[in-house]
Amino acid sequence: NQTGGTSLPAMNVGWAGETALDVDAVSAICPSCKILVVQANSATIANLGTAVNTAAKQPGVVAISNSYGGGDSSDASYAKYYNHPGIAVTASTGDDGYQGGSYPASSSYVVAVGGTSLTMSGTTRVSETAWSGAGSGCSKVNTALAVAASFGTGCAKRAIADVSAAADPAHGGMAVYYPTSRTASTWAQVGGTSEASPIIASVFALAGGVPAGTQANTLPYTHSSALRDVLTGSNGTCPTTQWCNARTGWDGQIGRAHV
């Protein structure tokens, strides 16, 4: 549970489905990863953040994936839960298109993960565009990443996303076996940035984690040449083009680029 004990919260079908997606995504991308699920008592940032802190204390942890978000909250209040240098803490940007900041993705201490629409033919990538549902925008309260200053985000403060992965349920969604009740489960193809966040966490794990003392969200910018740039797609209407339209370089729903 969120404090490391074994007394778990009551069954919640919605959260159980999110958990199933997260675990299946990690298992698919990093089959040799050891996966620990930490369950919060309720869906508040205080409780979810406490669960993140408990996860960060586990021996050998290299990445923590978060597939949830709320309003654009302040690091002044909540950074104590997400500031873990040397661990890749990822967070979904949301599935409602361009909306502005969403916490914890808008935190200056996490890797904000957006989403793409991916079409494959076997193992060949046929096409990839920015997913129309991927969240993006600028925080109004949290500090911009210094490392992103030269990437033209157009945001005075924290810009999201930093990086992206497959998220469109119809084009890149995963086959997931998830609970429909306490006693039944079913298969479905699902996605969202709740898929993309654990994918990116798994990539950090496959890479051996994050150097000690390093904030993981700096790495998409300092290693941008290693990432694939997605050039087309939109997630809404926005006052500054790159916040909701894909382009060369940084854009809101993709971040620096797709893994």
PDB file of C-alpha atoms in Angstrom:
ATOM      1  CA  ASN A   1       0.000   0.000   0.000  1.00  0.00           C
ATOM      2  CA  GLN A   2       1.025   3.640  -0.056  1.00  0.00           C
ATOM      3  CA  THR A   3       3.082   3.323   3.137  1.00  0.00           C
ATOM      4  CA  GLY A   4       4.626  -0.048   2.313  1.00  0.00           C
ATOM      5  CA  GLY A   5       2.160  -2.245   4.188  1.00  0.00           C
ATOM      6  CA  THR A   6      -0.041  -5.082   2.943  1.00  0.00           C
ATOM      7  CA  SER A   7      -3.508  -3.699   3.771  1.00  0.00           C
ATOM      8  CA  LEU A   8      -4.792  -2.608   0.364  1.00  0.00           C
ATOM      9  CA  PRO A   9      -7.552  -0.129  -0.535  1.00  0.00           C
ATOM     10  CA  ALA A  10     -10.982  -1.306  -1.629  1.00  0.00           C
ATOM     11  CA  MET A  11     -11.439  -2.568  -5.193  1.00  0.00           C
ATOM     12  CA  ASN A  12     -12.040   0.209  -7.737  1.00  0.00           C
ATOM     13  CA  VAL A  13     -12.701  -1.032 -11.270  1.00  0.00           C
ATOM     14  CA  GLY A  14     -11.453   2.150 -12.950  1.00  0.00           C
ATOM     15  CA  TRP A  15      -8.149   2.182 -11.111  1.00  0.00           C
ATOM     16  CA  ALA A  16      -7.802  -1.581 -11.525  1.00  0.00           C
ATOM     17  CA  GLY A  17      -8.015  -1.099 -15.275  1.00  0.00           C
ATOM     18  CA  GLU A  18      -5.327   1.590 -15.154  1.00  0.00           C
ATOM     19  CA  THR A  19      -3.125  -0.728 -13.117  1.00  0.00           C
ATOM     20  CA  ALA A  20      -3.610  -3.581 -15.580  1.00  0.00           C
ATOM     21  CA  LEU A  21      -2.642  -1.328 -18.489  1.00  0.00           C
ATOM     22  CA  ASP A  22       0.456  -0.047 -16.686  1.00  0.00           C
ATOM     23  CA  VAL A  23       1.670  -3.490 -15.687  1.00  0.00           C
ATOM     24  CA  ASP A  24       1.031  -4.976 -19.142  1.00  0.00           C
ATOM     25  CA  ALA A  25       2.830  -2.080 -20.828  1.00  0.00           C
ATOM     26  CA  VAL A  26       5.920  -2.499 -18.661  1.00  0.00           C
ATOM     27  CA  SER A  27       5.852  -6.250 -19.138  1.00  0.00           C
ATOM     28  CA  ALA A  28       5.639  -5.847 -22.925  1.00  0.00           C
ATOM     29  CA  ILE A  29       8.446  -3.303 -23.259  1.00  0.00           C
ATOM     30  CA  CYS A  30      10.759  -4.676 -20.559  1.00  0.00           C
ATOM     31  CA  PRO A  31       9.989  -8.387 -20.020  1.00  0.00           C
ATOM     32  CA  SER A  32      12.866  -8.780 -17.569  1.00  0.00           C
ATOM     33  CA  CYS A  33      11.806  -5.825 -15.412  1.00  0.00           C
ATOM     34  CA  LYS A  34      10.645  -6.519 -11.878  1.00  0.00           C
ATOM     35  CA  ILE A  35       7.321  -4.753 -11.358  1.00  0.00           C
ATOM     36  CA  LEU A  36       5.948  -3.507  -8.052  1.00  0.00           C
ATOM     37  CA  VAL A  37       2.462  -1.992  -7.817  1.00  0.00           C
ATOM     38  CA  VAL A  38       2.010   0.554  -4.999  1.00  0.00           C
ATOM     39  CA  GLN A  39      -1.652   1.401  -4.348  1.00  0.00           C
ATOM     40  CA  ALA A  40      -2.713   4.751  -2.877  1.00  0.00           C
ATOM     41  CA  ASN A  41      -5.562   4.933  -0.366  1.00  0.00           C
ATOM     42  CA  SER A  42      -7.450   7.391  -2.580  1.00  0.00           C
ATOM     43  CA  ALA A  43      -7.074   9.512  -5.702  1.00  0.00           C
ATOM     44  CA  THR A  44      -5.615  12.607  -4.047  1.00  0.00           C
ATOM     45  CA  ILE A  45      -2.202  13.983  -4.913  1.00  0.00           C
ATOM     46  CA  ALA A  46      -1.208  13.657  -1.239  1.00  0.00           C
ATOM     47  CA  ASN A  47      -1.992   9.935  -1.206  1.00  0.00           C
ATOM     48  CA  LEU A  48      -0.754   9.214  -4.717  1.00  0.00           C
ATOM     49  CA  GLY A  49       2.399  11.185  -3.934  1.00  0.00           C
ATOM     50  CA  THR A  50       2.917   9.221  -0.735  1.00  0.00           C
ATOM     51  CA  ALA A  51       2.741   6.067  -2.869  1.00  0.00           C
ATOM     52  CA  VAL A  52       5.408   7.526  -5.183  1.00  0.00           C
ATOM     53  CA  ASN A  53       7.679   8.214  -2.203  1.00  0.00           C
ATOM     54  CA  THR A  54       7.192   4.636  -1.018  1.00  0.00           C
ATOM     55  CA  ALA A  55       8.057   3.345  -4.485  1.00  0.00           C
ATOM     56  CA  ALA A  56      11.174   5.524  -4.549  1.00  0.00           C
ATOM     57  CA  LYS A  57      12.414   3.885  -1.336  1.00  0.00           C
ATOM     58  CA  GLN A  58      12.388   0.367  -2.774  1.00  0.00           C
ATOM     59  CA  PRO A  59      15.847  -1.180  -3.275  1.00  0.00           C
ATOM     60  CA  GLY A  60      16.988  -1.018  -6.884  1.00  0.00           C
ATOM     61  CA  VAL A  61      14.131   1.130  -8.211  1.00  0.00           C
ATOM     62  CA  VAL A  62      15.034   2.905 -11.466  1.00  0.00           C
ATOM     63  CA  ALA A  63      11.658   4.157 -12.740  1.00  0.00           C
ATOM     64  CA  ILE A  64       8.206   5.031 -11.374  1.00  0.00           C
ATOM     65  CA  SER A  65       5.249   5.415 -13.748  1.00  0.00           C
ATOM     66  CA  ASN A  66       2.190   7.545 -12.957  1.00  0.00           C
ATOM     67  CA  SER A  67      -0.899   7.345 -15.183  1.00  0.00           C
ATOM     68  CA  TYR A  68      -3.115  10.036 -13.691  1.00  0.00           C
ATOM     69  CA  GLY A  69      -3.425  13.801 -13.552  1.00  0.00           C
ATOM     70  CA  GLY A  70      -5.476  16.672 -12.231  1.00  0.00           C
ATOM     71  CA  GLY A  71      -5.314  20.453 -12.241  1.00  0.00           C
ATOM     72  CA  ASP A  72      -2.126  22.448 -12.684  1.00  0.00           C
ATOM     73  CA  SER A  73      -0.920  22.166  -9.086  1.00  0.00           C
ATOM     74  CA  SER A  74       2.196  23.750  -7.630  1.00  0.00           C
ATOM     75  CA  ASP A  75       5.523  22.124  -6.923  1.00  0.00           C
ATOM     76  CA  ALA A  76       5.681  24.411  -3.898  1.00  0.00           C
ATOM     77  CA  SER A  77       3.097  22.105  -2.345  1.00  0.00           C
ATOM     78  CA  TYR A  78       3.761  18.747  -3.986  1.00  0.00           C
ATOM     79  CA  ALA A  79       7.364  18.503  -5.225  1.00  0.00           C
ATOM     80  CA  LYS A  80       8.210  16.544  -2.063  1.00  0.00           C
ATOM     81  CA  TYR A  81       6.430  13.593  -3.674  1.00  0.00           C
ATOM     82  CA  TYR A  82       7.941  13.703  -7.158  1.00  0.00           C
ATOM     83  CA  ASN A  83      11.456  15.104  -6.768  1.00  0.00           C
ATOM     84  CA  HIS A  84      13.627  11.973  -6.953  1.00  0.00           C
ATOM     85  CA  PRO A  85      16.890  12.644  -8.824  1.00  0.00           C
ATOM     86  CA  GLY A  86      18.392   9.440 -10.145  1.00  0.00           C
ATOM     87  CA  ILE A  87      14.957   7.829 -10.662  1.00  0.00           C
ATOM     88  CA  ALA A  88      12.873   8.277 -13.823  1.00  0.00           C
ATOM     89  CA  VAL A  89       9.486   9.477 -12.557  1.00  0.00           C
ATOM     90  CA  THR A  90       7.105   9.597 -15.532  1.00  0.00           C
ATOM     91  CA  ALA A  91       3.598  11.088 -15.682  1.00  0.00           C
ATOM     92  CA  SER A  92       0.861  11.087 -18.319  1.00  0.00           C
ATOM     93  CA  THR A  93      -0.118  14.444 -19.840  1.00  0.00           C
ATOM     94  CA  GLY A  94      -3.784  13.430 -20.201  1.00  0.00           C
ATOM     95  CA  ASP A  95      -6.162  12.283 -22.920  1.00  0.00           C
ATOM     96  CA  ASP A  96      -8.263  15.413 -23.532  1.00  0.00           C
ATOM     97  CA  GLY A  97      -6.061  17.219 -26.041  1.00  0.00           C
ATOM     98  CA  TYR A  98      -4.681  20.717 -25.532  1.00  0.00           C
ATOM     99  CA  GLN A  99      -5.793  21.813 -22.054  1.00  0.00           C
ATOM    100  CA  GLY A 100      -2.737  23.456 -20.474  1.00  0.00           C
ATOM    101  CA  GLY A 101      -0.968  22.150 -17.388  1.00  0.00           C
ATOM    102  CA  SER A 102      -1.959  18.912 -15.637  1.00  0.00           C
ATOM    103  CA  TYR A 103      -0.276  17.734 -12.459  1.00  0.00           C
ATOM    104  CA  PRO A 104       1.963  15.809 -11.905  1.00  0.00           C
ATOM    105  CA  ALA A 105       2.952  16.050 -15.594  1.00  0.00           C
ATOM    106  CA  SER A 106       3.347  19.815 -15.106  1.00  0.00           C
ATOM    107  CA  SER A 107       5.811  19.285 -12.273  1.00  0.00           C
ATOM    108  CA  SER A 108       9.368  20.384 -12.986  1.00  0.00           C
ATOM    109  CA  TYR A 109      10.569  17.078 -11.510  1.00  0.00           C
ATOM    110  CA  VAL A 110       8.870  14.465 -13.708  1.00  0.00           C
ATOM    111  CA  VAL A 111       9.112  13.284 -17.296  1.00  0.00           C
ATOM    112  CA  ALA A 112       5.885  14.543 -18.899  1.00  0.00           C
ATOM    113  CA  VAL A 113       4.770  11.888 -21.393  1.00  0.00           C
ATOM    114  CA  GLY A 114       2.517  12.696 -24.343  1.00  0.00           C
ATOM    115  CA  GLY A 115       1.223  10.367 -27.029  1.00  0.00           C
ATOM    116  CA  THR A 116       1.332   9.422 -30.685  1.00  0.00           C
ATOM    117  CA  SER A 117      -0.890   7.598 -33.144  1.00  0.00           C
ATOM    118  CA  LEU A 118       1.182   4.709 -34.491  1.00  0.00           C
ATOM    119  CA  THR A 119       0.408   2.450 -37.449  1.00  0.00           C
ATOM    120  CA  MET A 120       2.507  -0.687 -37.836  1.00  0.00           C
ATOM    121  CA  SER A 121       2.797  -3.462 -40.397  1.00  0.00           C
ATOM    122  CA  GLY A 122       4.368  -6.304 -38.504  1.00  0.00           C
ATOM    123  CA  THR A 123       7.517  -4.771 -37.058  1.00  0.00           C
ATOM    124  CA  THR A 124       7.638  -1.945 -39.630  1.00  0.00           C
ATOM    125  CA  ARG A 125       6.507   1.548 -38.673  1.00  0.00           C
ATOM    126  CA  VAL A 126       4.118   2.664 -41.438  1.00  0.00           C
ATOM    127  CA  SER A 127       3.211   6.071 -40.020  1.00  0.00           C
ATOM    128  CA  GLU A 128       3.262   8.024 -36.782  1.00  0.00           C
ATOM    129  CA  THR A 129       1.556  11.298 -35.965  1.00  0.00           C
ATOM    130  CA  ALA A 130       0.763  13.311 -32.870  1.00  0.00           C
ATOM    131  CA  TRP A 131      -2.304  11.760 -31.195  1.00  0.00           C
ATOM    132  CA  SER A 132      -5.297  14.098 -31.087  1.00  0.00           C
ATOM    133  CA  GLY A 133      -6.044  13.155 -27.467  1.00  0.00           C
ATOM    134  CA  ALA A 134      -2.579  13.769 -26.015  1.00  0.00           C
ATOM    135  CA  GLY A 135      -2.499  16.517 -23.382  1.00  0.00           C
ATOM    136  CA  SER A 136      -0.219  19.517 -23.825  1.00  0.00           C
ATOM    137  CA  GLY A 137       0.304  23.096 -22.745  1.00  0.00           C
ATOM    138  CA  CYS A 138       2.089  25.321 -20.270  1.00  0.00           C
ATOM    139  CA  SER A 139       2.006  25.300 -16.503  1.00  0.00           C
ATOM    140  CA  LYS A 140       1.052  28.603 -14.925  1.00  0.00           C
ATOM    141  CA  VAL A 141       2.799  27.857 -11.638  1.00  0.00           C
ATOM    142  CA  ASN A 142       5.842  25.622 -12.089  1.00  0.00           C
ATOM    143  CA  THR A 143       9.329  26.544 -13.214  1.00  0.00           C
ATOM    144  CA  ALA A 144      10.427  25.930 -16.793  1.00  0.00           C
ATOM    145  CA  LEU A 145      13.111  23.336 -17.389  1.00  0.00           C
ATOM    146  CA  ALA A 146      16.355  25.205 -17.942  1.00  0.00           C
ATOM    147  CA  VAL A 147      17.474  22.543 -20.403  1.00  0.00           C
ATOM    148  CA  ALA A 148      14.431  23.282 -22.624  1.00  0.00           C
ATOM    149  CA  ALA A 149      15.230  26.992 -22.997  1.00  0.00           C
ATOM    150  CA  SER A 150      16.663  26.632 -26.489  1.00  0.00           C
ATOM    151  CA  PHE A 151      13.828  24.468 -27.853  1.00  0.00           C
ATOM    152  CA  GLY A 152      11.276  27.213 -28.511  1.00  0.00           C
ATOM    153  CA  THR A 153       8.434  25.954 -26.335  1.00  0.00           C
ATOM    154  CA  GLY A 154       6.782  29.361 -26.146  1.00  0.00           C
ATOM    155  CA  CYS A 155       5.982  28.731 -22.481  1.00  0.00           C
ATOM    156  CA  ALA A 156       7.101  31.151 -19.779  1.00  0.00           C
ATOM    157  CA  LYS A 157       6.951  28.290 -17.275  1.00  0.00           C
ATOM    158  CA  ARG A 158       6.975  24.489 -17.434  1.00  0.00           C
ATOM    159  CA  ALA A 159       6.079  23.152 -20.895  1.00  0.00           C
ATOM    160  CA  ILE A 160       4.549  19.735 -21.471  1.00  0.00           C
ATOM    161  CA  ALA A 161       5.243  17.198 -22.905  1.00  0.00           C
ATOM    162  CA  ASP A 162       8.913  16.173 -22.786  1.00  0.00           C
ATOM    163  CA  VAL A 163       8.686  12.965 -24.815  1.00  0.00           C
ATOM    164  CA  SER A 164       5.989  10.653 -26.160  1.00  0.00           C
ATOM    165  CA  ALA A 165       5.108   7.065 -27.003  1.00  0.00           C
ATOM    166  CA  ALA A 166       2.216   5.188 -28.609  1.00  0.00           C
ATOM    167  CA  ALA A 167      -1.118   6.190 -27.037  1.00  0.00           C
ATOM    168  CA  ASP A 168      -3.928   6.185 -29.610  1.00  0.00           C
ATOM    169  CA  PRO A 169      -6.206   3.259 -28.635  1.00  0.00           C
ATOM    170  CA  ALA A 170      -7.041   2.623 -32.300  1.00  0.00           C
ATOM    171  CA  HIS A 171      -3.500   3.002 -33.645  1.00  0.00           C
ATOM    172  CA  GLY A 172      -0.895   1.817 -31.178  1.00  0.00           C
ATOM    173  CA  GLY A 173      -3.160   0.678 -28.341  1.00  0.00           C
ATOM    174  CA  MET A 174      -2.218  -2.433 -26.398  1.00  0.00           C
ATOM    175  CA  ALA A 175      -4.146  -5.655 -25.895  1.00  0.00           C
ATOM    176  CA  VAL A 176      -4.782  -5.647 -22.147  1.00  0.00           C
ATOM    177  CA  TYR A 177      -6.548  -8.149 -19.884  1.00  0.00           C
ATOM    178  CA  TYR A 178      -8.247  -5.974 -17.294  1.00  0.00           C
ATOM    179  CA  PRO A 179     -10.845  -6.360 -14.516  1.00  0.00           C
ATOM    180  CA  THR A 180     -14.487  -5.515 -15.166  1.00  0.00           C
ATOM    181  CA  SER A 181     -15.521  -6.443 -11.617  1.00  0.00           C
ATOM    182  CA  ARG A 182     -14.050  -8.092  -8.536  1.00  0.00           C
ATOM    183  CA  THR A 183     -14.513 -11.513 -10.140  1.00  0.00           C
ATOM    184  CA  ALA A 184     -14.335 -10.989 -13.924  1.00  0.00           C
ATOM    185  CA  SER A 185     -11.878  -9.684 -16.506  1.00  0.00           C
ATOM    186  CA  THR A 186     -11.815  -9.263 -20.272  1.00  0.00           C
ATOM    187  CA  TRP A 187      -9.511  -8.407 -23.164  1.00  0.00           C
ATOM    188  CA  ALA A 188      -9.595  -5.060 -24.959  1.00  0.00           C
ATOM    189  CA  GLN A 189      -7.326  -2.841 -27.030  1.00  0.00           C
ATOM    190  CA  VAL A 190      -6.718   0.245 -24.903  1.00  0.00           C
ATOM    191  CA  GLY A 191      -4.365   3.188 -24.874  1.00  0.00           C
ATOM    192  CA  GLY A 192      -4.082   6.813 -23.830  1.00  0.00           C
ATOM    193  CA  THR A 193      -1.102   8.554 -22.297  1.00  0.00           C
ATOM    194  CA  SER A 194      -1.671   6.046 -19.491  1.00  0.00           C
ATOM    195  CA  GLU A 195      -0.091   3.607 -21.938  1.00  0.00           C
ATOM    196  CA  ALA A 196       2.682   5.976 -22.970  1.00  0.00           C
ATOM    197  CA  SER A 197       3.874   6.762 -19.427  1.00  0.00           C
ATOM    198  CA  PRO A 198       4.784   3.164 -18.491  1.00  0.00           C
ATOM    199  CA  ILE A 199       6.312   2.646 -21.941  1.00  0.00           C
ATOM    200  CA  ILE A 200       8.710   5.544 -21.337  1.00  0.00           C
ATOM    201  CA  ALA A 201       9.418   4.378 -17.777  1.00  0.00           C
ATOM    202  CA  SER A 202      10.336   0.997 -19.273  1.00  0.00           C
ATOM    203  CA  VAL A 203      12.691   2.609 -21.781  1.00  0.00           C
ATOM    204  CA  PHE A 204      14.540   4.271 -18.896  1.00  0.00           C
ATOM    205  CA  ALA A 205      14.739   0.887 -17.176  1.00  0.00           C
ATOM    206  CA  LEU A 206      16.092  -0.785 -20.325  1.00  0.00           C
ATOM    207  CA  ALA A 207      18.720   1.951 -20.515  1.00  0.00           C
ATOM    208  CA  GLY A 208      19.901   1.077 -17.012  1.00  0.00           C
ATOM    209  CA  GLY A 209      18.152   3.941 -15.250  1.00  0.00           C
ATOM    210  CA  VAL A 210      19.170   7.551 -14.705  1.00  0.00           C
ATOM    211  CA  PRO A 211      22.621   8.692 -13.535  1.00  0.00           C
ATOM    212  CA  ALA A 212      22.727   9.450  -9.822  1.00  0.00           C
ATOM    213  CA  GLY A 213      21.603  12.980  -9.024  1.00  0.00           C
ATOM    214  CA  THR A 214      20.162  13.540 -12.517  1.00  0.00           C
ATOM    215  CA  GLN A 215      16.608  14.670 -13.209  1.00  0.00           C
ATOM    216  CA  ALA A 216      15.299  12.270 -15.856  1.00  0.00           C
ATOM    217  CA  ASN A 217      13.348  15.009 -17.649  1.00  0.00           C
ATOM    218  CA  THR A 218      16.593  16.637 -18.790  1.00  0.00           C
ATOM    219  CA  LEU A 219      17.601  13.623 -20.883  1.00  0.00           C
ATOM    220  CA  PRO A 220      15.138  13.973 -23.817  1.00  0.00           C
ATOM    221  CA  TYR A 221      16.629  17.432 -24.391  1.00  0.00           C
ATOM    222  CA  THR A 222      20.300  16.624 -23.893  1.00  0.00           C
ATOM    223  CA  HIS A 223      19.991  13.482 -26.073  1.00  0.00           C
ATOM    224  CA  SER A 224      17.496  14.792 -28.623  1.00  0.00           C
ATOM    225  CA  SER A 225      19.465  13.399 -31.569  1.00  0.00           C
ATOM    226  CA  ALA A 226      18.691   9.882 -30.335  1.00  0.00           C
ATOM    227  CA  LEU A 227      14.927  10.473 -30.614  1.00  0.00           C
ATOM    228  CA  ARG A 228      12.532  10.318 -33.546  1.00  0.00           C
ATOM    229  CA  ASP A 229      10.783  13.587 -34.450  1.00  0.00           C
ATOM    230  CA  VAL A 230       7.054  13.351 -35.258  1.00  0.00           C
ATOM    231  CA  LEU A 231       6.095  16.089 -37.713  1.00  0.00           C
ATOM    232  CA  THR A 232       2.331  15.886 -38.249  1.00  0.00           C
ATOM    233  CA  GLY A 233      -0.846  15.847 -36.172  1.00  0.00           C
ATOM    234  CA  SER A 234      -2.792  18.164 -33.894  1.00  0.00           C
ATOM    235  CA  ASN A 235      -4.564  17.934 -30.530  1.00  0.00           C
ATOM    236  CA  GLY A 236      -6.768  21.025 -30.644  1.00  0.00           C
ATOM    237  CA  THR A 237      -6.749  24.793 -31.110  1.00  0.00           C
ATOM    238  CA  CYS A 238      -4.198  26.872 -29.243  1.00  0.00           C
ATOM    239  CA  PRO A 239      -2.844  30.447 -29.241  1.00  0.00           C
ATOM    240  CA  THR A 240       0.712  29.358 -30.004  1.00  0.00           C
ATOM    241  CA  THR A 241       1.181  26.894 -32.866  1.00  0.00           C
ATOM    242  CA  GLN A 242       3.623  24.485 -31.242  1.00  0.00           C
ATOM    243  CA  TRP A 243       1.436  23.940 -28.164  1.00  0.00           C
ATOM    244  CA  CYS A 244      -1.063  21.871 -30.175  1.00  0.00           C
ATOM    245  CA  ASN A 245       0.465  21.206 -33.611  1.00  0.00           C
ATOM    246  CA  ALA A 246       3.341  18.899 -34.436  1.00  0.00           C
ATOM    247  CA  ARG A 247       6.348  20.461 -36.131  1.00  0.00           C
ATOM    248  CA  THR A 248      10.096  19.990 -36.463  1.00  0.00           C
ATOM    249  CA  GLY A 249      11.606  20.053 -32.972  1.00  0.00           C
ATOM    250  CA  TRP A 250       9.627  20.544 -29.765  1.00  0.00           C
ATOM    251  CA  ASP A 251       5.846  20.592 -29.770  1.00  0.00           C
ATOM    252  CA  GLY A 252       3.353  20.263 -26.963  1.00  0.00           C
ATOM    253  CA  GLN A 253       1.692  16.924 -27.501  1.00  0.00           C
ATOM    254  CA  ILE A 254       4.925  15.172 -28.493  1.00  0.00           C
ATOM    255  CA  GLY A 255       7.641  16.967 -26.539  1.00  0.00           C
ATOM    256  CA  ARG A 256      11.112  16.790 -27.928  1.00  0.00           C
ATOM    257  CA  ALA A 257      10.352  13.635 -29.903  1.00  0.00           C
ATOM    258  CA  HIS A 258       9.033  10.096 -29.798  1.00  0.00           C
ATOM    259  CA  VAL A 259      11.132   7.224 -28.498  1.00  0.00           C
TER     260      VAL A 259
END
